[in-house]
Each structure stands twice: as structure tokens, then as C-alpha cells.
Amino acid sequence: RYTYWNPHNGSSDPTGTKTGLGPTGNYTQEAVIGDSHTFNASTVADIHFSYLENYNFQDILSNGYDMSSLGSAYGTIQSESENKRGILPALSVQGYGIGAAQSTLYWNNNVWGINGGLTKILGRHTIKTGAEWRQLLWEAYGYWTYGLNATPFYTASSETDTKTGNALASFLMGIPSSTVGSYGATEHAYLHDYALYVADTYQPTKKLTVTLGLRWTQPGAFSEEHNQDSVLQPNAAVTIGTVSSYTNPVSGATVPLTGGTALLASSKYPGTRDELLHWHLFAPRAGLDYQITPQTVFRLGYGISYLPPDLAQEGPQLNPINRANTTYTNQWGHPLVATVDNQIGRASCRE
């Protein structure tokens, strides 16, 4: 079987200002080939090979905008961004629905799988045993966004006034509450997971069926093709400046400072996975079916599942070395650190 999907949505920009949502969609293709072989009336084997590719995208409608037209500081931001891509900055002005949309997404997932099993009927027992293997490649392509936030704070009558002021007025004065630049690197994550299982379906009577099984799972852990990933080492000794320990104020004991991070395939962490593999994940299965009447069947089941990390979108893509935000926040009574033209201010907020 082979299936190809190509759903797309066009851009949404009714005003023609390139501030709306850009085009979005995905390309998906699936393929599977399998074979079932009957050895005799009580023995059947089957095997399947499968492949899935899913490419998701959403482009920023203002992609290609010349940011230098807003000022030299914005031109510098564009020149330092990945691929020197220019976009309209996003705006978040409290109480106003204005500003350019910056929803962006570029993912490509490839999954290869093999699974096979053997079914054997022995009297009232049907025994099935099998294995599964899967390889996942998850590519996330780089992105860059920039935005300004504005609140009524800087046009209020006083520092403690929460009733007056206007966020748009604050913005038009050139004073945002904060600015933020977000960066995501291109990375290529992959993992392997596999499992073995055995199950016995026993029918002691015409009305009662009991199923017992056991599954062993290795859910795997993410790696990155170029080791662009890091791990947390909570027990690693660290030194901050010249301080490597502190004194417990209650016991008086000296306590070492611990807690740090390490890059994959480094002297601190020679491994290439972002977590240790778990080898003792045994999951029982149990089920019971009882036919109360010809039209009514009572079913009861229990099982444990150990899920692979890609279901939670874990991995290198969310690691701070691949995704980072740079934020500047203005505070009342302090020198401005951000203005609408992104310059470093020297006057106090009320001046």
C-alpha cells in the first residue's frame, strides 16, 4: 500500500499588508509492504516493512521584508539572523489586535519500521510472539522571529497606577515594555526503539476468554547527527567565580556546589544520546472476555505502556543550545534598555 497526502492552506491577509498568516500545509507519504505465510493449519507468520514521511511547513507572510527600512538597528538584526532573512517584527500591544503574525514551522519526520510475529494454536491456547523495530529522523529547520511588547505602564500617572495609561500610547512614545528575539537552529534528531512481546489467548470455555502477555520495550533516546544537544548533570561539581561550596546555616557543614550541563560527545559526557537507555522495561498485559448473553459481552483489560520520547516532542529541538530567546525588559525608574527603534536608552523611563 502507498498513500500520498498533500493538504495546503493559502495565506490569510485580507488587508494586503503582509501582516496575516502565511501559507501552511504538509506533504505526507506512507508505504507498507507485508507478507503472511501459513505453515500449517495451526501456525502463521507475518512480517511488515513500513515507511512514513511527513513534512510540515508554515511560512511567515512578510518573509523577505527589508528590515533596514525601519532603521539601522533593524538592518543589523537582519544581517545577523540565520540566512539574513528579513521579516516584519511582531507586535503585542495590550488591548489592541495589531501586528504581524509570525507563526512559523518547518519540520520533516521520517519513520522506518519493521515488525513481525508468529502465531501458534495449541489446543485452547493461541500463542503469539513477535518483535518491532523503528527508526525516527526528526529534522527541524532554523527559524528566527522578533517582536515588541507594550503595556499601559509607561503612560500611567504613577508607578503604582494600574487604572490609567494606554499601551498603544506607550508604544507610540517609543517605549515598549520588552523586546524579544527568538532563534531556532537547524538540527537533525534521530532515535531507535524496539520491542519483543509474547501473548497467550486461552479459551477455557465457549463463553470465557483469558489473555495474558508480556512486552519488553526499549523506547530509545534522542541523538543529534552533529551532537547539537546537551544533558543535565545535577551531581556535577561546579565553581561560580571562586566559590565551589557553601556552609549549611543549620548544620554548619560544608556543602559543595553541584549542577551543570554538558554537551554530547564531550569530555564531560562522552555519550551521544540525551538520556540513558532503559533496559528493564517489562510491561504486563491481561484481558478477560465473558459472554453473558449472545448479545452482551463483558470485557476487562489491564496493561502498561512505555512510550518513546518523540510522543512528548522531547529531544534536541527544545534544547537551549538549539532554541534561544533574547529579551530586553524596561523597568520603571531605570535606564531604558529597549526602545521601539531597538536602541539602548540612557534616560530614566519617566524622563
Coordinates of C-alpha atoms in Angstrom, one line a residue:
R1 CA 0.0 0.0 0.0
Y2 CA 1.2 3.5 -0.8
T3 CA -0.6 6.7 0.2
Y4 CA 0.2 10.3 -0.6
W5 CA -1.4 13.4 1.1
N6 CA -0.9 17.0 0.1
P7 CA -3.2 19.3 2.1
H8 CA -2.5 23.0 1.9
N9 CA -4.0 26.3 3.2
G10 CA -3.4 29.5 1.5
S11 CA -2.3 32.7 3.2
S12 CA -4.7 34.9 5.2
D13 CA -4.0 38.6 4.6
P14 CA -7.2 40.4 3.8
T15 CA -5.6 43.9 4.1
G16 CA -2.7 43.0 1.8
T17 CA -0.1 44.3 4.3
K18 CA 1.7 41.0 4.8
T19 CA 0.7 41.0 8.5
G20 CA -1.6 38.0 8.3
L21 CA -0.9 34.3 8.4
G22 CA 1.3 32.8 5.8
P23 CA 0.6 29.6 3.8
T24 CA 0.7 26.3 5.7
G25 CA 0.4 22.7 4.9
N26 CA 2.2 19.3 4.8
Y27 CA 3.3 16.6 2.5
T28 CA 2.8 13.1 3.7
Q29 CA 3.6 9.8 2.1
E30 CA 3.2 6.3 3.6
A31 CA 4.2 2.9 2.3
V32 CA 3.9 -0.5 3.7
I33 CA 4.6 -4.0 2.3
G34 CA 3.9 -7.2 4.2
D35 CA 3.6 -10.9 3.9
S36 CA 1.7 -13.5 5.9
H37 CA 2.8 -17.2 5.5
T38 CA 0.7 -20.2 6.6
F39 CA 3.0 -23.1 7.5
N40 CA 0.1 -25.3 8.5
A41 CA -3.4 -25.1 10.0
S42 CA -2.1 -24.0 13.4
T43 CA 1.0 -21.9 12.5
V44 CA 1.1 -18.5 10.8
A45 CA 3.9 -16.0 10.4
D46 CA 3.7 -12.4 9.2
I47 CA 6.2 -9.5 8.6
H48 CA 5.7 -5.9 7.6
F49 CA 8.0 -3.1 6.4
S50 CA 6.8 0.4 6.6
Y51 CA 7.9 4.0 5.8
L52 CA 6.4 7.4 6.7
E53 CA 7.5 10.8 5.7
N54 CA 5.7 13.9 7.0
Y55 CA 6.9 17.4 6.1
N56 CA 5.1 20.3 7.8
F57 CA 5.5 24.0 6.9
Q58 CA 4.2 27.4 7.7
D59 CA 5.9 30.4 6.3
I60 CA 5.9 34.0 7.6
L61 CA 4.0 36.1 5.1
S62 CA 6.4 39.0 5.4
N63 CA 9.4 36.8 4.7
G64 CA 11.8 38.9 2.5
Y65 CA 11.0 42.2 4.1
D66 CA 13.8 44.7 4.2
M67 CA 14.1 45.4 7.9
S68 CA 16.6 48.2 7.3
S69 CA 13.7 50.3 6.1
L70 CA 12.7 50.5 9.8
G71 CA 16.1 51.8 10.8
S72 CA 19.7 50.8 11.0
A73 CA 19.2 48.8 14.2
Y74 CA 16.7 46.6 12.4
G75 CA 19.0 46.2 9.5
T76 CA 21.7 45.0 11.8
I77 CA 19.3 42.4 13.3
Q78 CA 18.5 41.1 9.8
S79 CA 22.2 40.9 8.8
E80 CA 22.9 38.8 12.0
S81 CA 20.0 36.4 11.6
E82 CA 20.2 33.0 10.0
N83 CA 20.1 33.3 6.2
K84 CA 19.9 37.1 6.7
R85 CA 16.1 36.7 6.4
G86 CA 14.0 39.9 7.0
I87 CA 10.5 39.9 8.5
L88 CA 8.1 42.4 9.9
P89 CA 8.5 42.5 13.7
A90 CA 5.6 41.1 15.7
L91 CA 3.7 43.5 17.9
S92 CA 1.9 42.7 21.2
V93 CA 0.1 45.9 22.3
Q94 CA -2.1 45.2 25.3
G95 CA -5.7 45.8 24.4
Y96 CA -5.1 46.0 20.6
G97 CA -5.1 43.3 18.0
I98 CA -2.4 44.7 15.8
G99 CA 1.0 43.5 14.5
A100 CA 2.3 40.9 12.0
A101 CA 1.8 37.2 12.6
Q102 CA 5.0 35.2 13.0
S103 CA 3.8 31.7 13.2
T104 CA 6.5 29.6 11.5
L105 CA 7.1 25.9 11.2
Y106 CA 9.5 23.7 9.2
W107 CA 9.6 20.0 10.3
N108 CA 10.4 16.9 8.4
N109 CA 9.8 13.4 10.0
N110 CA 10.9 10.1 8.6
V111 CA 10.0 6.8 10.2
W112 CA 11.1 3.4 9.1
G113 CA 9.6 0.3 10.8
I114 CA 9.8 -3.4 10.8
N115 CA 7.5 -5.7 12.7
G116 CA 6.9 -9.4 12.6
G117 CA 5.2 -12.1 14.5
L118 CA 4.5 -15.9 14.8
T119 CA 1.1 -17.2 15.8
K120 CA 0.7 -20.8 17.0
I121 CA -2.5 -22.6 18.1
L122 CA -2.1 -25.2 20.7
G123 CA -5.5 -26.7 21.7
R124 CA -7.4 -24.0 23.6
H125 CA -4.3 -21.7 23.5
T126 CA -3.4 -19.2 20.8
I127 CA 0.2 -18.0 21.4
K128 CA 1.6 -15.1 19.6
T129 CA 5.2 -13.8 19.8
G130 CA 6.9 -11.1 17.8
A131 CA 9.3 -8.1 17.6
E132 CA 9.2 -4.5 16.5
W133 CA 11.9 -2.1 15.4
R134 CA 11.6 1.6 14.4
Q135 CA 13.9 4.4 13.3
L136 CA 12.9 8.0 13.5
L137 CA 14.5 11.0 11.9
W138 CA 13.1 14.4 13.1
E139 CA 14.5 17.4 11.3
A140 CA 13.7 20.9 12.4
Y141 CA 14.8 23.7 10.1
G142 CA 16.1 27.0 11.5
Y143 CA 13.9 30.0 12.2
W144 CA 14.2 33.5 13.6
T145 CA 11.5 35.9 14.9
Y146 CA 11.5 39.3 16.5
G147 CA 8.8 41.2 18.4
L148 CA 7.9 44.1 20.7
N149 CA 5.5 44.1 23.6
A150 CA 3.8 47.2 25.0
T151 CA 1.7 47.7 28.2
P152 CA -0.1 50.9 29.6
F153 CA 2.6 51.1 32.3
Y154 CA 4.7 53.9 30.7
T155 CA 1.8 56.3 30.2
A156 CA 0.2 55.8 33.6
S157 CA 0.1 58.6 36.1
S158 CA 2.4 56.9 38.5
E159 CA 4.4 53.8 39.1
T160 CA 1.6 52.2 41.1
D161 CA -1.3 53.3 38.9
T162 CA -3.0 50.4 37.3
K163 CA -6.1 52.2 36.0
T164 CA -4.8 54.9 33.6
G165 CA -2.4 54.7 30.8
N166 CA -2.6 53.2 27.3
A167 CA -0.5 50.5 25.8
L168 CA -0.7 52.0 22.3
A169 CA 0.2 55.4 23.6
S170 CA 3.3 53.9 25.3
F171 CA 4.3 52.2 22.1
L172 CA 3.8 55.4 20.0
M173 CA 6.1 57.2 22.6
G174 CA 8.7 54.7 21.6
I175 CA 8.8 52.8 24.9
P176 CA 7.9 49.0 24.7
S177 CA 7.7 47.1 27.9
S178 CA 10.0 44.5 26.4
T179 CA 11.5 43.2 23.1
V180 CA 12.4 39.7 22.2
G181 CA 14.3 37.9 19.5
S182 CA 13.8 34.1 19.1
Y183 CA 16.2 31.8 17.3
G184 CA 16.0 28.2 16.4
A185 CA 18.9 26.3 14.9
T186 CA 18.6 23.6 12.2
E187 CA 19.0 20.2 13.8
H188 CA 18.7 16.6 12.8
A189 CA 17.5 14.4 15.7
Y190 CA 17.1 10.6 15.5
L191 CA 16.3 7.6 17.7
H192 CA 15.7 3.9 17.6
D193 CA 13.2 2.0 19.6
Y194 CA 12.4 -1.7 19.6
A195 CA 10.4 -4.3 21.5
L196 CA 9.7 -8.0 22.0
Y197 CA 6.4 -9.5 23.1
V198 CA 4.6 -12.7 23.8
A199 CA 0.9 -13.3 24.5
D200 CA -1.3 -16.3 25.2
T201 CA -5.1 -16.2 24.5
Y202 CA -6.7 -19.1 26.4
Q203 CA -10.4 -20.1 26.0
P204 CA -11.3 -22.5 28.8
T205 CA -15.0 -22.4 27.8
K206 CA -17.1 -21.1 25.0
K207 CA -18.0 -18.0 26.9
L208 CA -14.8 -17.2 28.7
T209 CA -11.5 -16.0 27.1
V210 CA -8.4 -15.0 29.1
T211 CA -5.4 -13.2 27.6
L212 CA -2.0 -12.8 29.3
G213 CA 1.0 -11.2 27.8
L214 CA 4.4 -9.6 28.4
R215 CA 6.1 -6.9 26.4
W216 CA 9.7 -5.8 26.7
T217 CA 10.3 -2.3 25.4
Q218 CA 13.4 -0.2 24.7
P219 CA 11.9 3.3 23.9
G220 CA 15.2 4.7 22.9
A221 CA 16.7 8.2 23.3
F222 CA 17.3 11.1 21.0
S223 CA 20.7 11.7 19.4
E224 CA 21.7 14.5 17.0
E225 CA 23.7 14.0 13.9
H226 CA 26.2 16.7 14.8
N227 CA 25.8 16.2 18.6
Q228 CA 24.0 19.6 18.9
D229 CA 22.4 18.6 22.2
S230 CA 23.3 18.7 25.9
V231 CA 22.3 16.9 29.2
L232 CA 21.7 18.0 32.7
Q233 CA 24.3 16.7 35.3
P234 CA 22.7 17.5 38.7
N235 CA 25.6 16.0 40.7
A236 CA 28.5 17.5 38.8
A237 CA 30.7 19.8 40.8
V238 CA 30.7 23.4 39.7
T239 CA 32.6 26.6 40.6
I240 CA 31.0 30.0 40.3
G241 CA 33.7 32.6 40.3
T242 CA 35.9 31.4 43.1
V243 CA 33.0 29.7 45.0
S244 CA 32.7 26.0 44.9
S245 CA 30.9 25.3 48.2
Y246 CA 28.8 27.0 50.9
T247 CA 28.1 26.5 54.6
N248 CA 24.8 25.0 55.7
P249 CA 23.4 27.6 58.1
V250 CA 21.7 24.8 60.2
S251 CA 24.3 22.1 60.5
G252 CA 27.4 24.1 59.8
A253 CA 28.6 21.5 57.3
T254 CA 30.3 22.4 54.0
V255 CA 28.2 21.6 51.0
P256 CA 29.7 21.5 47.5
L257 CA 28.0 23.3 44.7
T258 CA 26.6 20.9 42.1
G259 CA 24.6 21.0 39.0
G260 CA 25.7 21.7 35.4
T261 CA 25.2 20.8 31.8
A262 CA 27.4 19.0 29.3
L263 CA 27.5 18.8 25.5
L264 CA 27.0 15.4 23.9
A265 CA 30.2 13.6 22.9
S266 CA 32.3 15.9 25.1
S267 CA 34.9 15.1 27.8
K268 CA 32.2 15.7 30.4
Y269 CA 29.7 13.4 28.7
P270 CA 31.1 11.1 26.0
G271 CA 27.7 9.6 25.2
T272 CA 25.8 10.6 22.1
R273 CA 22.2 10.2 23.5
D274 CA 20.5 12.9 25.6
E275 CA 19.4 10.3 28.2
L276 CA 20.4 6.9 29.3
L277 CA 18.8 3.9 27.7
H278 CA 16.4 1.9 30.0
W279 CA 16.8 -1.9 29.7
H280 CA 14.4 -3.2 32.3
L281 CA 11.0 -2.0 31.0
F282 CA 8.8 -5.1 31.2
A283 CA 5.1 -4.4 30.6
P284 CA 2.4 -7.0 31.5
R285 CA -0.8 -7.3 29.7
A286 CA -4.0 -9.0 30.9
G287 CA -7.5 -9.3 29.5
L288 CA -10.8 -11.1 30.1
D289 CA -13.8 -11.6 27.9
Y290 CA -17.0 -13.2 29.2
Q291 CA -20.1 -13.6 27.1
I292 CA -23.0 -13.0 29.4
T293 CA -25.7 -13.4 26.7
P294 CA -25.5 -13.9 22.9
Q295 CA -25.9 -10.1 22.6
T296 CA -23.7 -9.0 25.6
V297 CA -20.0 -9.5 26.2
F298 CA -18.2 -8.2 29.4
R299 CA -14.6 -7.2 28.8
L300 CA -11.9 -6.3 31.3
G301 CA -8.3 -5.3 30.5
Y302 CA -5.0 -4.1 32.0
G303 CA -1.7 -3.0 30.6
I304 CA 1.4 -0.9 31.0
S305 CA 2.9 1.1 28.1
Y306 CA 6.4 2.7 27.9
L307 CA 6.1 5.4 25.2
P308 CA 9.0 6.7 23.1
P309 CA 10.2 10.2 23.7
D310 CA 9.1 11.6 20.4
L311 CA 5.4 11.5 21.5
A312 CA 6.3 14.3 24.0
Q313 CA 8.3 16.2 21.4
E314 CA 11.4 15.9 23.5
G315 CA 14.9 15.9 22.2
P316 CA 17.4 18.4 20.7
Q317 CA 14.9 20.7 19.1
L318 CA 13.8 22.1 22.5
N319 CA 17.4 22.2 23.9
P320 CA 18.6 25.7 24.8
I321 CA 21.6 25.4 22.6
N322 CA 19.3 25.0 19.6
R323 CA 16.5 27.3 20.6
A324 CA 17.1 30.6 22.5
N325 CA 15.3 33.8 23.3
T326 CA 17.0 37.2 23.9
T327 CA 14.7 39.5 25.9
Y328 CA 15.2 43.1 26.9
T329 CA 12.8 44.4 29.6
N330 CA 12.3 48.0 30.6
Q331 CA 11.8 48.8 34.3
W332 CA 10.3 51.9 35.9
G333 CA 12.9 54.4 37.1
H334 CA 15.8 52.6 35.4
P335 CA 17.6 53.5 32.2
L336 CA 15.8 52.2 29.1
V337 CA 17.3 49.0 27.7
A338 CA 15.0 48.8 24.7
T339 CA 13.0 51.3 22.6
V340 CA 10.8 50.9 19.5
D341 CA 13.9 51.5 17.3
N342 CA 15.8 49.0 19.4
Q343 CA 18.4 51.5 20.6
I344 CA 19.9 51.4 24.1
G345 CA 18.3 54.2 26.1
R346 CA 20.1 56.5 28.6
A347 CA 17.3 58.3 30.2
S348 CA 15.0 57.1 33.0
C349 CA 11.6 55.8 32.0
R350 CA 9.9 58.9 33.4
E351 CA 12.3 61.3 31.8

